[in-house]
mmCIF file of C-alpha atoms in Angstrom:
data_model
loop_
_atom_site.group_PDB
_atom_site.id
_atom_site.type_symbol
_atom_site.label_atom_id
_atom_site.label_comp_id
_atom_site.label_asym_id
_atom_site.label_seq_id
_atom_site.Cartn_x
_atom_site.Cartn_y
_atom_site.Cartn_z
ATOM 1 C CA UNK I 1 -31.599 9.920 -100.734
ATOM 2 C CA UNK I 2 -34.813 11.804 -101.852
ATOM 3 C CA UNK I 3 -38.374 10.689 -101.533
ATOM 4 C CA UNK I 4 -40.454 12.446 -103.975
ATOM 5 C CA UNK I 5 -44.172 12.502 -103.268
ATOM 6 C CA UNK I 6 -46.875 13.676 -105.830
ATOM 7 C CA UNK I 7 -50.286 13.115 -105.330
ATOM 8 C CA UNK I 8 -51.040 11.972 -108.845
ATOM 9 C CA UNK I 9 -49.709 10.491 -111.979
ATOM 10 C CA UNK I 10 -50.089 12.644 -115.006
ATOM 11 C CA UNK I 11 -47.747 14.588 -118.091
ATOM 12 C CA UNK I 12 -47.370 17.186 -116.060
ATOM 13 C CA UNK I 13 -46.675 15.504 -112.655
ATOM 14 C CA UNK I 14 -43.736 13.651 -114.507
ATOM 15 C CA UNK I 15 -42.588 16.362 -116.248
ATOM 16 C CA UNK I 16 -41.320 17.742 -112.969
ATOM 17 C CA UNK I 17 -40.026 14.469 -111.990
ATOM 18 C CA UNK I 18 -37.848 13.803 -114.815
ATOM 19 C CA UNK I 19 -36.483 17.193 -114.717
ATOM 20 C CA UNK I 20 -35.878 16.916 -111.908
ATOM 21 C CA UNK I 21 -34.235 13.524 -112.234
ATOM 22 C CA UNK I 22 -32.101 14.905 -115.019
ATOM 23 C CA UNK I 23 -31.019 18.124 -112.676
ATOM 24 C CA UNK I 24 -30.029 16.271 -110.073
ATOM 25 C CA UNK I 25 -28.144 13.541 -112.124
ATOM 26 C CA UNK I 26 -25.903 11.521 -110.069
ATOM 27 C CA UNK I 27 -26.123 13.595 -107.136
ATOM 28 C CA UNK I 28 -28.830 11.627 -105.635
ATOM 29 C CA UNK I 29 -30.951 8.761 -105.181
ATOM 30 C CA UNK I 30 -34.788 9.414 -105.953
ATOM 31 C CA UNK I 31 -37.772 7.042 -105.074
ATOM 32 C CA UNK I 32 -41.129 8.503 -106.386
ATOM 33 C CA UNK I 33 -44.702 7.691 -104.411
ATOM 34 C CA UNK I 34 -47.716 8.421 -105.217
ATOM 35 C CA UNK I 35 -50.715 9.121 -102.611
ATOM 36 C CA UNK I 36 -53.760 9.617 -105.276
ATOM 37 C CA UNK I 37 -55.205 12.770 -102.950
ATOM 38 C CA UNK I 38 -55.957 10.098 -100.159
ATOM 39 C CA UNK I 39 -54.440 11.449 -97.041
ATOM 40 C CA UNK I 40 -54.487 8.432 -95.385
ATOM 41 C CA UNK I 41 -51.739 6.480 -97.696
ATOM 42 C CA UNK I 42 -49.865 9.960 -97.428
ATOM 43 C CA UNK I 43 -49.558 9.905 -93.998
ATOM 44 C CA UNK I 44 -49.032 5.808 -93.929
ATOM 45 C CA UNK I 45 -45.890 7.050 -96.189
ATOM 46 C CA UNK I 46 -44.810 9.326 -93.692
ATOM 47 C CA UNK I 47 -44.631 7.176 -91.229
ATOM 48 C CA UNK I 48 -43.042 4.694 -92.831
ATOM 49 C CA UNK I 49 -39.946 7.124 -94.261
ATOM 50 C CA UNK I 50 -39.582 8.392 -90.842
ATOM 51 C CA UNK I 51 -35.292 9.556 -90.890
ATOM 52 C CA UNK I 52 -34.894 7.544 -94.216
ATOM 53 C CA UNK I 53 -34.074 10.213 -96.871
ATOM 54 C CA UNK I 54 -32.115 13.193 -96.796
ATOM 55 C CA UNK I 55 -34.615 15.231 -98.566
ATOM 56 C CA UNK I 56 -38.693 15.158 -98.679
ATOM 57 C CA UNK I 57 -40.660 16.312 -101.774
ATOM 58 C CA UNK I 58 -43.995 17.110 -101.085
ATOM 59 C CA UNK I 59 -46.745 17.639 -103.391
ATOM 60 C CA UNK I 60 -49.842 18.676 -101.240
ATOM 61 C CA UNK I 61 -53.368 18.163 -102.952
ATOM 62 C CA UNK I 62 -55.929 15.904 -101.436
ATOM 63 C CA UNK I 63 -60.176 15.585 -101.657
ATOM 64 C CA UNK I 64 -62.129 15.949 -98.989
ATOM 65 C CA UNK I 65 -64.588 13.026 -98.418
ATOM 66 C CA UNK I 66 -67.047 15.162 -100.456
ATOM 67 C CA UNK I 67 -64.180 15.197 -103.384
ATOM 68 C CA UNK I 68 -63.299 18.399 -103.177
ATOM 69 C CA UNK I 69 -59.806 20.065 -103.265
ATOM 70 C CA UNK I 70 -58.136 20.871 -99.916
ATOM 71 C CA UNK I 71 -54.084 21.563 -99.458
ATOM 72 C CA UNK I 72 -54.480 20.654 -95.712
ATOM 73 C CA UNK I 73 -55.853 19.105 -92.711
ATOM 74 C CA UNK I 74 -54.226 18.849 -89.002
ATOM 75 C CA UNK I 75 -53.690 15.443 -89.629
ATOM 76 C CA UNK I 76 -51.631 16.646 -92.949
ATOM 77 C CA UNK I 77 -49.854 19.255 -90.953
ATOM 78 C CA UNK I 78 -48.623 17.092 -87.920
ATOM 79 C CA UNK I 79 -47.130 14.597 -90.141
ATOM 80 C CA UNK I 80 -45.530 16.839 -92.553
ATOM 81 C CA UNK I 81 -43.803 18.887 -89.395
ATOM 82 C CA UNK I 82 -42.820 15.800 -88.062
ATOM 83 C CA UNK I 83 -39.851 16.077 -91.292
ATOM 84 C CA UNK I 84 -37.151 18.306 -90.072
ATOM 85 C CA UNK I 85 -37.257 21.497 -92.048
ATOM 86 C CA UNK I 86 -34.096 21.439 -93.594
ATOM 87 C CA UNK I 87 -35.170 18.347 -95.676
ATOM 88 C CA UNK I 88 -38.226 19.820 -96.496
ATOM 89 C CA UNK I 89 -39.433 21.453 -100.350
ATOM 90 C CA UNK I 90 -43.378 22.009 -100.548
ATOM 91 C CA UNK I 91 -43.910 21.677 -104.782
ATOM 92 C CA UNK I 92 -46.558 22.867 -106.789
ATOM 93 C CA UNK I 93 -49.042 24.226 -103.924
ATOM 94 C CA UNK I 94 -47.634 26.373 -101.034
ATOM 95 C CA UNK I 95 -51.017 26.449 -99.621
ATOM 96 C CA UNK I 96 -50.325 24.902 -95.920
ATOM 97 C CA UNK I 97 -48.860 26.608 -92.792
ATOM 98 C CA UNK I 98 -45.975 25.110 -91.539
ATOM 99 C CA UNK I 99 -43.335 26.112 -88.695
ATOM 100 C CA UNK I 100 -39.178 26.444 -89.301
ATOM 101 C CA UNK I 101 -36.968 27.386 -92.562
ATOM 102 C CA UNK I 102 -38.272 24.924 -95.498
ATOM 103 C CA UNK I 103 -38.325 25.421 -99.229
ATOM 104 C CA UNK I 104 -40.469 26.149 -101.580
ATOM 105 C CA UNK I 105 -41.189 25.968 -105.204
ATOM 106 C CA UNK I 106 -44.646 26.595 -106.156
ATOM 107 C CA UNK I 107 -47.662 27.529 -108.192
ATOM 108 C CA UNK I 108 -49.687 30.775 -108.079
ATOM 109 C CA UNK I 109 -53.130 29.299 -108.973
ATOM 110 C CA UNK I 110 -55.429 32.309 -108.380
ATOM 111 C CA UNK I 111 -53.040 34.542 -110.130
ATOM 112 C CA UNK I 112 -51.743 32.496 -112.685
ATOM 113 C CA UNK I 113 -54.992 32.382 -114.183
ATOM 114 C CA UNK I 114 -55.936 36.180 -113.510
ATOM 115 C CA UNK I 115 -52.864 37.714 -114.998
ATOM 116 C CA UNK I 116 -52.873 35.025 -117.912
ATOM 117 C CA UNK I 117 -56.221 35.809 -119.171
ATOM 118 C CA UNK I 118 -55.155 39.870 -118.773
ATOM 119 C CA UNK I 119 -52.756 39.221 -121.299
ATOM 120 C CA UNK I 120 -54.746 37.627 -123.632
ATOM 121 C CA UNK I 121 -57.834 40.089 -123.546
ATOM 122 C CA UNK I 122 -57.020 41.655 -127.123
ATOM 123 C CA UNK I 123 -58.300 38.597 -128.018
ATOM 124 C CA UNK I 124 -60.695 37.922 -125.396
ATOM 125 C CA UNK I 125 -62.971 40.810 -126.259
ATOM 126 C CA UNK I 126 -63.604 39.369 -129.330
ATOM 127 C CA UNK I 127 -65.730 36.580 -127.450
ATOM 128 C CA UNK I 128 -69.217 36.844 -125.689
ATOM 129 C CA UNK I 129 -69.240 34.591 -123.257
ATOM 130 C CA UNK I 130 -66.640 33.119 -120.431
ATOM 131 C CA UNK I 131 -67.202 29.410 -119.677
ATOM 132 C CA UNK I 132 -64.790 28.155 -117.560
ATOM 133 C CA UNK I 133 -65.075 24.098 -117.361
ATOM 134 C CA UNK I 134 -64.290 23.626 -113.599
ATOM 135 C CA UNK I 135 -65.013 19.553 -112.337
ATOM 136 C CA UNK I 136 -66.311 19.669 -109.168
ATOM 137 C CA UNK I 137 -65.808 16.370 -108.429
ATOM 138 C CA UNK I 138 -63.085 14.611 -109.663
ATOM 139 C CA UNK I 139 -60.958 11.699 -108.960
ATOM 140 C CA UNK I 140 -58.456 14.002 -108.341
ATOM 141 C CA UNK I 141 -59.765 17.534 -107.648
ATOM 142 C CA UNK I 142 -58.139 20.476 -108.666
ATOM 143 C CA UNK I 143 -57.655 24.181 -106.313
ATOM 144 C CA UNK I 144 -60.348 26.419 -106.123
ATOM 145 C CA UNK I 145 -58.529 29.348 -106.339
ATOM 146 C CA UNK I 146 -58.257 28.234 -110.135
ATOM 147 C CA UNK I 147 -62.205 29.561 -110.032
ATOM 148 C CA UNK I 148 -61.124 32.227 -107.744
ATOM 149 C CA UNK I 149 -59.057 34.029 -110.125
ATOM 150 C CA UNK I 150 -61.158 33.338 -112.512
ATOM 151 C CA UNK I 151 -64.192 35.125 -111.190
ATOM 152 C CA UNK I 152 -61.967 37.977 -110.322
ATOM 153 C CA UNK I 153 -60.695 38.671 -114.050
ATOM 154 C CA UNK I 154 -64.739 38.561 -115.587
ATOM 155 C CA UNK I 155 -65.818 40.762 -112.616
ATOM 156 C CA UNK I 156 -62.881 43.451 -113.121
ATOM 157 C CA UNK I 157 -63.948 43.521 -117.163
ATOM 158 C CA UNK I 158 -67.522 43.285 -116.437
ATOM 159 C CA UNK I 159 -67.423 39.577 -118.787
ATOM 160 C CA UNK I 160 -70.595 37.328 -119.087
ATOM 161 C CA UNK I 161 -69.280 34.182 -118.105
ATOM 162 C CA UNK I 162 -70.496 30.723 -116.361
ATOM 163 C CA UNK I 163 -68.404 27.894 -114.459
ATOM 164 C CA UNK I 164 -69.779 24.455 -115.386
ATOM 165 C CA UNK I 165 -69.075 21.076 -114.708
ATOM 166 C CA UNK I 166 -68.088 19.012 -117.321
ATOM 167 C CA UNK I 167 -68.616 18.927 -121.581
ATOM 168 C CA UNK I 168 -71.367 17.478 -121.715
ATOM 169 C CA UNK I 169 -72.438 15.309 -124.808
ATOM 170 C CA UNK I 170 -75.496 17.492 -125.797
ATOM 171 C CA UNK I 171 -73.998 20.578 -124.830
ATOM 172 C CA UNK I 172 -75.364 23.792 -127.099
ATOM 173 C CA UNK I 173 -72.652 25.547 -128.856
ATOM 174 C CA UNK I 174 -73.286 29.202 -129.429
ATOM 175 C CA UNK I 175 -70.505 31.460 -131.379
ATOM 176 C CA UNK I 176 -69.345 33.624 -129.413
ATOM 177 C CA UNK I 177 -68.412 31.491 -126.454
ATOM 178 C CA UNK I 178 -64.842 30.783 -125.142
ATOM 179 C CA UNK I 179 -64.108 28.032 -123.103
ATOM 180 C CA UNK I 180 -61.559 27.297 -120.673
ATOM 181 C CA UNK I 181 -60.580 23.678 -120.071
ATOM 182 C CA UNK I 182 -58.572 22.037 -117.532
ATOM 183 C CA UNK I 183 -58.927 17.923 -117.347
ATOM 184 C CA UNK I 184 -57.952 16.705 -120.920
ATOM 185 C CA UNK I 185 -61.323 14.584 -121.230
ATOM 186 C CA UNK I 186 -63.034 18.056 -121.877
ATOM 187 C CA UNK I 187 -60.703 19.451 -124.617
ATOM 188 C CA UNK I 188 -61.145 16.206 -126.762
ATOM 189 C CA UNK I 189 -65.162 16.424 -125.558
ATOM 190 C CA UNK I 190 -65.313 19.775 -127.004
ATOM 191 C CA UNK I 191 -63.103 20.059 -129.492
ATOM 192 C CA UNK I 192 -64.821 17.085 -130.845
ATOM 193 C CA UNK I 193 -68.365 18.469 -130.195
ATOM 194 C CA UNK I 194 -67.198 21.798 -132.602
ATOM 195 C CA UNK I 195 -66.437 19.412 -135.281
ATOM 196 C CA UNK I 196 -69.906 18.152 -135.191
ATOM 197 C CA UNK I 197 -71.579 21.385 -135.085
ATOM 198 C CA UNK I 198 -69.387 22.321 -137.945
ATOM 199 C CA UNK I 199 -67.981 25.243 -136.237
ATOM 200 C CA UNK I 200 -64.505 26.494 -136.382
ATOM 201 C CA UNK I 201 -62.316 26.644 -133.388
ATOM 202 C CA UNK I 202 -60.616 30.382 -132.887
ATOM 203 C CA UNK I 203 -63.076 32.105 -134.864
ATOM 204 C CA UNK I 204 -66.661 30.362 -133.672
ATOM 205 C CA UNK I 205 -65.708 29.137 -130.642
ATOM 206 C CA UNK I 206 -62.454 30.012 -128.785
ATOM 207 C CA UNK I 207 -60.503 27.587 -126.704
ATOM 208 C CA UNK I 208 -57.900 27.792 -123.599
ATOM 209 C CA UNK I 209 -56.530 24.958 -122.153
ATOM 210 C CA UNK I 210 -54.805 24.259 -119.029
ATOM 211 C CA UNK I 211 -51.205 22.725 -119.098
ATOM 212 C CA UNK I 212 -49.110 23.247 -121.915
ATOM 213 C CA UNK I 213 -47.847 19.956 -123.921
ATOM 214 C CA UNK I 214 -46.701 19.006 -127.829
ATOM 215 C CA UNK I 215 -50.073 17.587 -128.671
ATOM 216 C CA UNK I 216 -51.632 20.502 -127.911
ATOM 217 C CA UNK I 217 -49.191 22.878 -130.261
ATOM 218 C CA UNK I 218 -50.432 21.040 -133.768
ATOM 219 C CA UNK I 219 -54.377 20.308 -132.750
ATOM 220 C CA UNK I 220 -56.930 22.187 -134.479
ATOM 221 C CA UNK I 221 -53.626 24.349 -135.612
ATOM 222 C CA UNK I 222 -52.855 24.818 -132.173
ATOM 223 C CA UNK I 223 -54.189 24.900 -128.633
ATOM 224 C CA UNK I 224 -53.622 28.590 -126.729
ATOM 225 C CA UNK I 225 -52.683 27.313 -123.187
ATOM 226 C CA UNK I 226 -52.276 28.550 -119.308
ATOM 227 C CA UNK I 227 -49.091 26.610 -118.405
ATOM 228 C CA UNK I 228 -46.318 26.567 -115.405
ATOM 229 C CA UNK I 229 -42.858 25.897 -116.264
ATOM 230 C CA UNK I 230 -42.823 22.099 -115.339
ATOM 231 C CA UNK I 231 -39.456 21.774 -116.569
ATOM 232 C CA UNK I 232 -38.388 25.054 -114.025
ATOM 233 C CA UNK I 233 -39.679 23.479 -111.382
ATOM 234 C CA UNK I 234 -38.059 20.016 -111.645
ATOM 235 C CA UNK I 235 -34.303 22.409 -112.301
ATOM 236 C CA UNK I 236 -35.129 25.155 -109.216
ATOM 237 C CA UNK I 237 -36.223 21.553 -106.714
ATOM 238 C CA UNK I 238 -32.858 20.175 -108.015
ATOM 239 C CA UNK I 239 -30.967 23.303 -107.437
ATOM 240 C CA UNK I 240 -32.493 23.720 -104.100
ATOM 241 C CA UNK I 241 -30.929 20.436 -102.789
ATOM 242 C CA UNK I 242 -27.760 21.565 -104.557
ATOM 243 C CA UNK I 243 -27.302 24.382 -103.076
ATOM 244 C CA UNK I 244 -28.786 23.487 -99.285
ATOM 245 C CA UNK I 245 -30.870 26.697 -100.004
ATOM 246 C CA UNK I 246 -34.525 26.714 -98.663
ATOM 247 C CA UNK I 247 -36.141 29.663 -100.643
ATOM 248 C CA UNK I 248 -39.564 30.227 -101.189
ATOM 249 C CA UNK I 249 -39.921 30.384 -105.460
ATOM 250 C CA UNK I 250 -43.203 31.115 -107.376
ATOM 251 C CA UNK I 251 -42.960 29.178 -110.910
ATOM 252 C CA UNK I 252 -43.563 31.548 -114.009
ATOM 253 C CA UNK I 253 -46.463 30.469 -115.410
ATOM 254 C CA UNK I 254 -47.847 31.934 -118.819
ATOM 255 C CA UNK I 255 -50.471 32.240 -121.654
ATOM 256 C CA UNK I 256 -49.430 30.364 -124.521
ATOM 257 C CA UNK I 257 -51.284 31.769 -127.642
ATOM 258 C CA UNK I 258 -52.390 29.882 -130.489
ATOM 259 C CA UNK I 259 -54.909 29.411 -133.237
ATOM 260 C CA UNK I 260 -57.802 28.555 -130.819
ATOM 261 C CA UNK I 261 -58.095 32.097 -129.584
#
């Protein structure tokens, strides 16, 4: 029995779920929760699984009350060491101290970014400007070590760049600038937004969007992306229960290039 806990529902949450699922195959009996970021109905899930599953699959992201991104809190670290370690796999964020021998399959965020946008600087120079699209306050917030890295990659290549909010409706377009998106809402805002302007994606403006799916491959003649292997995770949580092993595994993450840079 496995209780798989993400903190959202999204493409790329269930990606890793049915991967999983289809990894695992008859091996195992999988319920799926979801806590929305509210640490509250995590730990209220907790509680109530207490010695009920063979394996825990934890997801940690939560908002603060001011809706910002945290991995932890005491309360968050008490109940999650209250699972015995060799039923425990942290996904996705590996942010969080915890005590004993536990696996691990995770995401880089800081890095993932830095070392993605390194690879794609032959294109990057062509570009003025750096905006990274960053929400600040979102239903369900994303890690600041995104902007971290980031920040880190502009400063090293001495690169104008700016973090905003959001894609705004009346936002001025300039040619030159490159924009890096993360909540869907703000690729369709923009890419919408260049239409009107009558600019040209990839050679007036450039685009890079987080999370790699199909859509994304044939719109605008293709969407360059910063993606994790989804799929990989779902197979290495699978193969962690499989094997009893409780390794600690960073998922490869990548630049995807397409038209829009």
């Amino acid at each position: 029995n496995v209780l798989f806990l993400t903190n959202k529902m999204s493409t790329y949450k269930m990606k890793i779920y049915n991967s999983f699922i289809n990894s695992i195959g008859g091996n195992a009996h999988t319920e799926l929760f979801i806590y929305h970021c509210n640490e509250s109905l995590f730990l209220n899930l907790l509680e109530k699984s207490q010695g009920a599953y063979d394996y825990y699959l934890v997801m940690p992201h939560f908002k603060s009350t001011q809706l910002k991104h945290r991995s932890y809190s005491e309360a968050i670290i008490q109940g999650i060491n209250s699972i015995p370690k060799g039923k425990l796999i942290i996904m996705d964020n590996n942010k969080i101290v915890l005590k004993g021998d536990y696996g691990e399959v995770y995401q880089d965020f800081e890095n993932d970014i830095y070392h993605a946008l390194n690879k794609g600087m032959g294109k990057i120079v062509g570009y003025k400007k750096l905006l990274l699209v960053y929400p600040e306050k979102a239903e369900y917030p994303y890690p600041k070590r995104i902007v971290f890295g980031f920040r880190k990659f502009c400063a090293e290549h001495g690169i104008d760049f700016e973090i905003i909010d959001e894609i705004y409706d009346d936002i001025i377009l300039k040619k030159g600038d490159l924009f890096i998106t993360i909540e869907e809402s703000d690729l369709v805002s923009l890419v919408k937004q260049v239409r009107e302007d009558n600019l040209e994606v990839g050679k007036d403006i450039g685009i890079i969007s987080y999370n790699d799916t199909l859509l994304k491959e044939i719109v605008e003649g293709g969407i360059t992306t910063i993606s994790t292997d989804f799929k990989m995770m779902g197979t290495q949580l699978a193969q962690m229960i499989t094997n009893k092993e409780t390794n600690k595994i960073e998922n490869p993450s990548d630049l995807i290039l397409r038209k829009s840079l």
